[in-house]
Amino acid sequence: MNNDKNKTNQSPYFVTAIGIFALSFPAFSQVPVDAAEDDDGEIEEVVVTGRFISSSQQLVNERITDAFATDLLGADTIARLGDSTVGAALRRVPGLTLVADKYIYIRGLGERYSTSSLGGAQIPSPDLTRNVIPLDVFPTSIVESLRVQKSWSPDLPANFGGGAVDIRTKGIPDGFTLSFEAGSGLNSEASGTGLTYPGGGDDQWGTDDGSRALSGNLLAAIDTYQGQIGVQSLLSSLQAEDPSATLADAQALNRSMALELNRTAVPQDKSLPADVAVRGSIGNNWFINDDWEFGAIAGASYQTDWRKTTAYARNFIYPDERTDIEEETTEAITMAGTVGLGLKFTEDHEIETTTLWLRNTDDETAVTDLFNENREKSDGLGWRSYRFQFEEREMFTNQIRGSHFLGDATRDRLPDFVNSLIAWAPTSSEITWFWSDSEARTDIPNQLEVASQTTTDPETGAVLNEAVTLSSQSADFRFTDLDDEVQNYGWAATLPFETSRSIIELKGGWQHARKARTYQQTQFSLGALNVGDIGTLQMPLDEVFSDSVILDPANNFVFDRQGTNNESYIAATMTDAVFGMVDWTMDDTWRIAAGARWEDYRQAAVNWNPFGYSEADPQITTDPVVLEEGTFSKDEIYPAAAITYMSELWADDFQLRFAWSETAVRPDLREITGSSYIDPITGDLTRGNPGVVPSGVTNFDIRGEWFFGNGDNLTITFFKKDIDKPIEFFESPASDTTIAREILNANEATVEGVEVEFLKELSFLGGPFDTLFVQGNLTLQDSELVCDANATGFACEADAPTNPTRALSGASDYVANFMVGFDSPDAKHTASIMYNVFGERLYVAGRNGAPDGYEQPFQSLDLTYFWYPTDTMTLKLKAQNVLGETIRIQREGITVFEEDPGMTFAISFNLSL
C-alpha cells in the first residue's frame, strides 16, 4: 500500500494509453518483495524505495480508513510539484481546476460550491466580493497536507457542493528540526523594464505606511458638511453661516479638500528585479517526564515576485475596431508566520495550538489603451486609462484543539468511583474539541484610475498624443476596507464497540460558527470642467493634479463624493449544528456509515451608507421590508450514507464505495442585498438579489480503489450531482460600455462524470525504468444547467439568456494531470515532468443572442529537479509553463481575451537539520 494520489499532471491521451498499457500487465498488481505479512496475511510493514512513493504512505493509510472518499496531497508531494500556493497545488487533484489563479472549481462546480477550512475549522475570507477563500493567499510552505473530501459526511458543514478542502498546517515535530531555504527566480514576461509608481516607505513589507490612506482632515470635512462636499452644496452651507459667501469661496473650499488626496501616482519605468524567496522553521520536542511531553515549532517566510502581463480584449462583433490592450506590472509580496505548541499527557491526552499570520499584497500599475463604440480604431481617436492599486490582504488565526482517550493510562489515575461510572466505555473512546478565532482584512488605500483621450494611428492604433479627459470625473479615487471575522468551535465524541466479527463506531458532536463582515467603499472624483491652457492636461499625471494646477482659478477643477451609497454593507451569519454517525464494519468485508446533521442557519445582510447623516438618508435603513429581505434563516436535517465493500480483489487492498448525501449551497453574504459593485476579477457590474435562495444538492458517488503492496494504486470514481435551484450569474441589461450581471436561481443543474487516477512504478520493465514511475488522473464530466422562464412551480428570471440550457460556469469536459518521475537508486536525485490540462470551460453566458464565451484549454508543462548532495542539503530547480501557453477566451471562434502568463524559472537551496 502506498501513495495516495499525489496528483500531478496528465494529458487525456497519455492517461488513456498508460492506463490501458498498465492494465495489460499482471505485474501491475504484484506484491512487493519487501512486504512482510503476519499470520492473517495482512501487510504489517512495507518498505519502498523512492523518495516520492514512500513519503505518501501515511496519507494513503488515512485515505483507506476514511469512511467517505477523500483525496490527499502531502508536503513532500507538493514540494516535488513545485507549486508555491495551495491553489496551484490543488489543481493536481482529480476533478479540480484553478480559476483566476485563486479559486478552486471541484467537479465543474464554481467556487461557491467548494468550501475551505484550516485545521478542520472555518476561517474568514479576505476576498472583497466573495465568501469563499482565495487559495493563493496560502503559501505551501506552511502546509503539512491538503485534504479534499468530495463525498459529504455529517461531521462537515452542510454548505457543501463540489467538495471541501482542508488545509492542515505543519504539526509538532518528533525531535529537533531546523530548516532554512533561500531562492530566486524570474518570469519570461517580466524581463527588462516594467511599470511602477511612487509608493510608500513600507511597500517592500506589503503594507502601506499611510501615504496612500484616506486623510483624517478630509474625513473631518466630510463630517462637518454632512457628506455634501460638492461645490453647490458647499455654497449653500457657507451661505447659511455667512450670506456674503460667494461661489468662489465654495470652489476654493472644494479644491482645498481635493488636496488631501494622494495624487503623486505617475507611471514610471523600472528595471524589474528577480523574484526572491526565503523561509525558515525551527522546532523541538521535550520529554518533561515519563508522562508529559511538550513540543513547539515556529516558521516564517517572505517572498516577492514581479510579473508583467499584456492582456488583449476584443469585441466579438467588431474585433478589429473595438479593442483593449492592458499592460500591467505587479509586485506581489507574500509573508507568513506560524507558531505551533503541543502538550501531551501519556498516550491518551493531547492539546495543540496553532497561530497563523498571512499577508498577501499586490501592488499593481496598469495602462490600458482602448477603443469602443464611441471611438473606434479607424477613427484615429481612442482612450487611455491609468490604474494604480495597492491591495493588502491579511489573515490572523488562533486555534486550539484537543483529543482525549479513556485509555488505561487515564483510568489508572482516576478514582475508583469514576472508573465504575465509565467502565462501560471502551478504552479507545475519544473526545475531541476545537476552538478557532480568525480575522481576515483587506485594505485598498487610494485605488486611483485616471481617464485620458488619445489621438492614434488609424492603422496600428499606436498612441500619438494624449490628454487627461476634460471631465469632473477624469480621476477616480477609491478606498476599500474589508473586515471578516469568524469564530468556530465544537466537540465530538467517539465510542467504538468491537465484537468477534464487527466494529461499531458511534460518533456525535456539536459545532457553532459565527461570522461577521463589514465592507466599506469610499469613492471620490476629481477633474477639470475647463482649463486655462489645454496643454495643462497633456502634462504628466502628477503635474496635471498638482496643488498649483488644482488651485489655479483658471482651471475649473471640481471634487466630490461618488457612488450610489449602497456599495458598503454589513453582514453576519450564525450556524448551530448537531450531528450523529454510525460506522459499522462487518467481517473486515462490509462497512456501512450513515448519519445526519441538523443545522440551524441564520443570515443577515444590509446596505450601509457610512455617510448617512439624516433620517431621509440613514446609514442603515429602518424599512422593515428591506431589512426582512436581507435576512434568511432555516433549520434542516441533512442525511448521508456510505457503503464500502473491502477485499483483496486484484490488489492487497481493494475498496468499492458507494456514497449518497443531501446538502445545500447558500448565497454569499453580499448577494442577498440589493447592492451593486464592480467585480474585481471580471470587471463586470454585479447586482445582488434579495430573492435568491439556497440550492439543494443531492450527491452520488461510486468509487473503486486498488492499493498494491509496492505503492501502486488505481482509483475509478463515478459521480453525479443533482442541484435544485442552482445559484448562477446571468448577464443583465446595461449600457453599451458596461457589462452587467446579476445573481439568480436557475431551475436545475446536473453534473456527472468519471475520475480515474493511478500511480505505477515502472521497475517491471527493467533496465532504465527501475527508477521511474508514472502518476496521473483524468476526469471526464458533463454538466447541464436549465433556466426555463416558463417552468411551472419555479421560473428562472434571467433576462433573455442566449442558451437557456447550457453548461455550468467554469465547468470543463475534462481535466487531466500526468507526471513521469525519476528517483535515483542512491537517493541523490529526483526529477519530474508534469503535465496539466483542462478542457474548454464556460467563462461568460451570452444574452439576447450574443454567443457564450469559453476559456480555451491551457496545457501546462512543468519540470522539477532536486539534488540531495548530503542528507541535510537540497538544491531545487523548477520551470513552469515551459510550453509558453497563453490564456484565451473565445466567443464563436473570435478570441475576445488573450494573456500570456509567461514561463517561470526558479532555483532554491534548502538546509534541514
Tab-separated table of N, CA and C in Angstrom, residues 742-830:
chain	number	residue	atom	x	y	z
A	742	GLU	N	-26.225	39.620	-12.842
A	742	GLU	CA	-26.949	39.532	-11.586
A	742	GLU	C	-26.974	38.085	-11.125
A	743	ILE	N	-27.174	37.934	-9.815
A	743	ILE	CA	-27.203	36.603	-9.240
A	743	ILE	C	-28.642	36.115	-9.230
A	744	LEU	N	-28.862	34.890	-9.721
A	744	LEU	CA	-30.203	34.337	-9.832
A	744	LEU	C	-30.182	32.838	-9.554
A	745	ASN	N	-31.342	32.318	-9.251
A	745	ASN	CA	-31.526	30.871	-9.192
A	745	ASN	C	-32.009	30.372	-10.546
A	746	ALA	N	-31.310	29.411	-11.112
A	746	ALA	CA	-31.815	28.701	-12.279
A	746	ALA	C	-32.766	27.609	-11.802
A	747	ASN	N	-33.339	26.857	-12.729
A	747	ASN	CA	-34.283	25.807	-12.340
A	747	ASN	C	-33.576	24.598	-11.744
A	748	GLU	N	-32.615	24.082	-12.484
A	748	GLU	CA	-31.935	22.868	-12.035
A	748	GLU	C	-30.618	22.717	-12.780
A	749	ALA	N	-29.771	21.872	-12.243
A	749	ALA	CA	-28.489	21.574	-12.895
A	749	ALA	C	-28.071	20.158	-12.533
A	750	THR	N	-27.295	19.565	-13.414
A	750	THR	CA	-26.770	18.218	-13.195
A	750	THR	C	-25.295	18.194	-13.592
A	751	VAL	N	-24.495	17.538	-12.780
A	751	VAL	CA	-23.094	17.290	-13.104
A	751	VAL	C	-22.849	15.801	-12.921
A	752	GLU	N	-22.262	15.155	-13.918
A	752	GLU	CA	-21.947	13.743	-13.800
A	752	GLU	C	-20.664	13.448	-14.575
A	753	GLY	N	-19.958	12.427	-14.105
A	753	GLY	CA	-18.702	12.113	-14.785
A	753	GLY	C	-17.972	10.967	-14.132
A	754	VAL	N	-16.746	10.768	-14.588
A	754	VAL	CA	-15.894	9.701	-14.085
A	754	VAL	C	-14.493	10.263	-13.854
A	755	GLU	N	-13.870	9.810	-12.766
A	755	GLU	CA	-12.490	10.181	-12.444
A	755	GLU	C	-11.642	8.912	-12.396
A	756	VAL	N	-10.464	8.984	-12.998
A	756	VAL	CA	-9.506	7.881	-12.956
A	756	VAL	C	-8.178	8.433	-12.479
A	757	GLU	N	-7.581	7.772	-11.504
A	757	GLU	CA	-6.249	8.189	-11.052
A	757	GLU	C	-5.401	6.949	-10.775
A	758	PHE	N	-4.102	7.117	-10.914
A	758	PHE	CA	-3.231	5.960	-10.748
A	758	PHE	C	-1.812	6.399	-10.387
A	759	LEU	N	-1.072	5.475	-9.811
A	759	LEU	CA	0.370	5.591	-9.589
A	759	LEU	C	0.970	4.244	-9.919
A	760	LYS	N	2.017	4.228	-10.739
A	760	LYS	CA	2.603	2.952	-11.174
A	760	LYS	C	4.109	3.062	-11.274
A	761	GLU	N	4.799	2.236	-10.508
A	761	GLU	CA	6.246	2.097	-10.696
A	761	GLU	C	6.515	1.373	-12.007
A	762	LEU	N	7.617	1.704	-12.668
A	762	LEU	CA	7.947	1.093	-13.948
A	762	LEU	C	9.084	0.085	-13.854
A	763	SER	N	9.390	-0.329	-12.629
A	763	SER	CA	10.505	-1.266	-12.460
A	763	SER	C	10.246	-2.598	-13.153
A	764	PHE	N	8.968	-2.962	-13.374
A	764	PHE	CA	8.675	-4.237	-14.028
A	764	PHE	C	9.169	-4.256	-15.481
A	765	LEU	N	9.468	-3.075	-16.040
A	765	LEU	CA	10.012	-3.017	-17.395
A	765	LEU	C	11.514	-3.267	-17.412
A	766	GLY	N	12.136	-3.158	-16.222
A	766	GLY	CA	13.563	-3.443	-16.116
A	766	GLY	C	14.446	-2.353	-16.685
A	767	GLY	N	15.755	-2.543	-16.515
A	767	GLY	CA	16.732	-1.625	-17.091
A	767	GLY	C	16.542	-0.196	-16.610
A	768	PRO	N	16.513	0.774	-17.517
A	768	PRO	CA	16.444	2.183	-17.138
A	768	PRO	C	15.114	2.563	-16.476
A	769	PHE	N	14.119	1.677	-16.534
A	769	PHE	CA	12.819	2.002	-15.953
A	769	PHE	C	12.761	1.702	-14.457
A	770	ASP	N	13.821	1.098	-13.898
A	770	ASP	CA	13.804	0.731	-12.483
A	770	ASP	C	13.595	1.935	-11.576
A	771	THR	N	14.021	3.106	-12.003
A	771	THR	CA	13.969	4.293	-11.146
A	771	THR	C	12.863	5.265	-11.573
A	772	LEU	N	11.945	4.821	-12.419
A	772	LEU	CA	10.902	5.707	-12.920
A	772	LEU	C	9.518	5.264	-12.416
A	773	PHE	N	8.622	6.217	-12.340
A	773	PHE	CA	7.227	5.917	-12.060
A	773	PHE	C	6.357	6.906	-12.836
A	774	VAL	N	5.115	6.529	-13.028
A	774	VAL	CA	4.156	7.426	-13.664
A	774	VAL	C	2.965	7.572	-12.735
A	775	GLN	N	2.392	8.754	-12.747
A	775	GLN	CA	1.227	9.021	-11.938
A	775	GLN	C	0.334	9.984	-12.699
A	776	GLY	N	-0.959	9.843	-12.530
A	776	GLY	CA	-1.837	10.759	-13.239
A	776	GLY	C	-3.273	10.616	-12.834
A	777	ASN	N	-4.096	11.485	-13.378
A	777	ASN	CA	-5.533	11.393	-13.177
A	777	ASN	C	-6.235	12.049	-14.347
A	778	LEU	N	-7.419	11.571	-14.610
A	778	LEU	CA	-8.243	12.090	-15.695
A	778	LEU	C	-9.682	12.168	-15.219
A	779	THR	N	-10.308	13.312	-15.441
A	779	THR	CA	-11.714	13.488	-15.125
A	779	THR	C	-12.469	13.820	-16.402
A	780	LEU	N	-13.480	13.032	-16.701
A	780	LEU	CA	-14.387	13.292	-17.823
A	780	LEU	C	-15.755	13.584	-17.237
A	781	GLN	N	-16.335	14.713	-17.594
A	781	GLN	CA	-17.598	15.074	-16.971
A	781	GLN	C	-18.474	15.870	-17.927
A	782	ASP	N	-19.741	15.932	-17.574
A	782	ASP	CA	-20.708	16.684	-18.359
A	782	ASP	C	-21.612	17.425	-17.379
A	783	SER	N	-21.906	18.686	-17.677
A	783	SER	CA	-22.774	19.469	-16.816
A	783	SER	C	-23.858	20.128	-17.654
A	784	GLU	N	-25.006	20.329	-17.029
A	784	GLU	CA	-26.124	20.984	-17.725
A	784	GLU	C	-26.905	21.824	-16.732
A	785	LEU	N	-27.135	23.075	-17.089
A	785	LEU	CA	-27.936	23.990	-16.294
A	785	LEU	C	-29.145	24.403	-17.111
A	786	VAL	N	-30.316	24.411	-16.475
A	786	VAL	CA	-31.561	24.757	-17.155
A	786	VAL	C	-32.135	26.024	-16.545
A	787	CYS	N	-32.369	27.019	-17.400
A	787	CYS	CA	-33.013	28.261	-16.991
A	787	CYS	C	-34.276	28.424	-17.837
A	788	ASP	N	-35.407	27.992	-17.275
A	788	ASP	CA	-36.671	27.979	-18.007
A	788	ASP	C	-37.608	29.011	-17.398
A	789	ALA	N	-37.842	30.091	-18.130
A	789	ALA	CA	-38.715	31.158	-17.626
A	789	ALA	C	-40.171	30.739	-17.584
A	790	ASN	N	-40.525	29.666	-18.269
A	790	ASN	CA	-41.923	29.240	-18.341
A	790	ASN	C	-42.201	27.992	-17.517
A	791	ALA	N	-41.243	27.594	-16.714
A	791	ALA	CA	-41.419	26.383	-15.919
A	791	ALA	C	-42.513	26.589	-14.876
A	792	THR	N	-43.257	25.542	-14.593
A	792	THR	CA	-44.282	25.612	-13.552
A	792	THR	C	-43.638	25.442	-12.186
A	793	GLY	N	-44.175	26.111	-11.206
A	793	GLY	CA	-43.644	25.995	-9.861
A	793	GLY	C	-42.562	27.013	-9.587
A	794	PHE	N	-41.490	26.948	-10.329
A	794	PHE	CA	-40.391	27.896	-10.160
A	794	PHE	C	-39.878	28.301	-11.538
A	795	ALA	N	-39.840	29.588	-11.791
A	795	ALA	CA	-39.411	30.099	-13.094
A	795	ALA	C	-38.100	30.847	-12.946
A	796	CYS	N	-37.169	30.560	-13.846
A	796	CYS	CA	-35.886	31.275	-13.861
A	796	CYS	C	-36.117	32.682	-14.402
A	797	GLU	N	-35.600	33.685	-13.709
A	797	GLU	CA	-35.879	35.082	-14.043
A	797	GLU	C	-34.765	35.741	-14.836
A	798	ALA	N	-33.867	34.966	-15.426
A	798	ALA	CA	-32.787	35.560	-16.216
A	798	ALA	C	-33.350	36.297	-17.418
A	799	ASP	N	-32.696	37.395	-17.783
A	799	ASP	CA	-33.158	38.238	-18.876
A	799	ASP	C	-32.606	37.739	-20.212
A	800	ALA	N	-33.429	37.053	-20.961
A	800	ALA	CA	-33.140	36.632	-22.334
A	800	ALA	C	-31.785	35.964	-22.509
A	801	PRO	N	-31.483	34.886	-21.757
A	801	PRO	CA	-30.214	34.190	-21.999
A	801	PRO	C	-30.191	33.583	-23.395
A	802	THR	N	-29.062	33.663	-24.048
A	802	THR	CA	-28.942	33.101	-25.393
A	802	THR	C	-29.195	31.603	-25.385
A	803	ASN	N	-28.650	30.927	-24.390
A	803	ASN	CA	-28.821	29.475	-24.283
A	803	ASN	C	-29.451	29.152	-22.931
A	804	PRO	N	-30.767	28.980	-22.866
A	804	PRO	CA	-31.409	28.651	-21.591
A	804	PRO	C	-30.907	27.343	-20.988
A	805	THR	N	-30.443	26.447	-21.833
A	805	THR	CA	-29.825	25.209	-21.360
A	805	THR	C	-28.361	25.234	-21.778
A	806	ARG	N	-27.490	25.189	-20.810
A	806	ARG	CA	-26.058	25.334	-21.086
A	806	ARG	C	-25.263	24.639	-19.993
A	807	ALA	N	-23.940	24.657	-20.150
A	807	ALA	CA	-23.057	24.108	-19.117
A	807	ALA	C	-22.994	25.069	-17.939
A	808	LEU	N	-22.590	24.563	-16.792
A	808	LEU	CA	-22.357	25.405	-15.630
A	808	LEU	C	-21.128	26.270	-15.856
A	809	SER	N	-21.140	27.472	-15.298
A	809	SER	CA	-19.982	28.360	-15.431
A	809	SER	C	-18.737	27.698	-14.845
A	810	GLY	N	-17.658	27.725	-15.597
A	810	GLY	CA	-16.393	27.168	-15.131
A	810	GLY	C	-16.247	25.673	-15.317
A	811	ALA	N	-17.276	25.000	-15.829
A	811	ALA	CA	-17.210	23.542	-15.969
A	811	ALA	C	-16.427	23.154	-17.215
A	812	SER	N	-15.552	22.146	-17.069
A	812	SER	CA	-14.778	21.621	-18.183
A	812	SER	C	-15.243	20.207	-18.505
A	813	ASP	N	-15.141	19.837	-19.775
A	813	ASP	CA	-15.479	18.462	-20.163
A	813	ASP	C	-14.432	17.474	-19.655
A	814	TYR	N	-13.215	17.944	-19.508
A	814	TYR	CA	-12.170	17.059	-18.994
A	814	TYR	C	-11.116	17.870	-18.257
A	815	VAL	N	-10.495	17.214	-17.290
A	815	VAL	CA	-9.345	17.749	-16.559
A	815	VAL	C	-8.349	16.613	-16.445
A	816	ALA	N	-7.095	16.871	-16.772
A	816	ALA	CA	-6.109	15.793	-16.789
A	816	ALA	C	-4.794	16.245	-16.178
A	817	ASN	N	-4.150	15.332	-15.471
A	817	ASN	CA	-2.806	15.518	-14.921
A	817	ASN	C	-1.991	14.270	-15.223
A	818	PHE	N	-0.733	14.472	-15.502
A	818	PHE	CA	0.144	13.327	-15.759
A	818	PHE	C	1.558	13.682	-15.323
A	819	MET	N	2.229	12.763	-14.656
A	819	MET	CA	3.593	13.003	-14.213
A	819	MET	C	4.450	11.772	-14.472
A	820	VAL	N	5.649	11.990	-14.967
A	820	VAL	CA	6.693	10.974	-15.032
A	820	VAL	C	7.761	11.391	-14.027
A	821	GLY	N	8.058	10.511	-13.077
A	821	GLY	CA	9.014	10.833	-12.030
A	821	GLY	C	10.221	9.920	-12.041
A	822	PHE	N	11.328	10.474	-11.610
A	822	PHE	CA	12.587	9.718	-11.527
A	822	PHE	C	13.147	9.869	-10.122
A	823	ASP	N	13.468	8.734	-9.480
A	823	ASP	CA	14.162	8.715	-8.194
A	823	ASP	C	15.418	7.874	-8.364
A	824	SER	N	16.573	8.473	-8.200
A	824	SER	CA	17.818	7.745	-8.435
A	824	SER	C	18.011	6.674	-7.367
A	825	PRO	N	18.697	5.576	-7.710
A	825	PRO	CA	18.901	4.487	-6.745
A	825	PRO	C	19.658	4.930	-5.495
A	826	ASP	N	20.564	5.917	-5.631
A	826	ASP	CA	21.319	6.364	-4.468
A	826	ASP	C	20.610	7.470	-3.700
A	827	ALA	N	19.358	7.770	-4.085
A	827	ALA	CA	18.536	8.779	-3.407
A	827	ALA	C	19.162	10.169	-3.445
A	828	LYS	N	19.999	10.442	-4.438
A	828	LYS	CA	20.649	11.747	-4.552
A	828	LYS	C	19.933	12.671	-5.527
A	829	HIS	N	19.078	12.125	-6.370
A	829	HIS	CA	18.457	12.938	-7.412
A	829	HIS	C	16.996	12.537	-7.586
A	830	THR	N	16.148	13.513	-7.789
A	830	THR	CA	14.771	13.278	-8.205
A	830	THR	C	14.435	14.270	-9.300
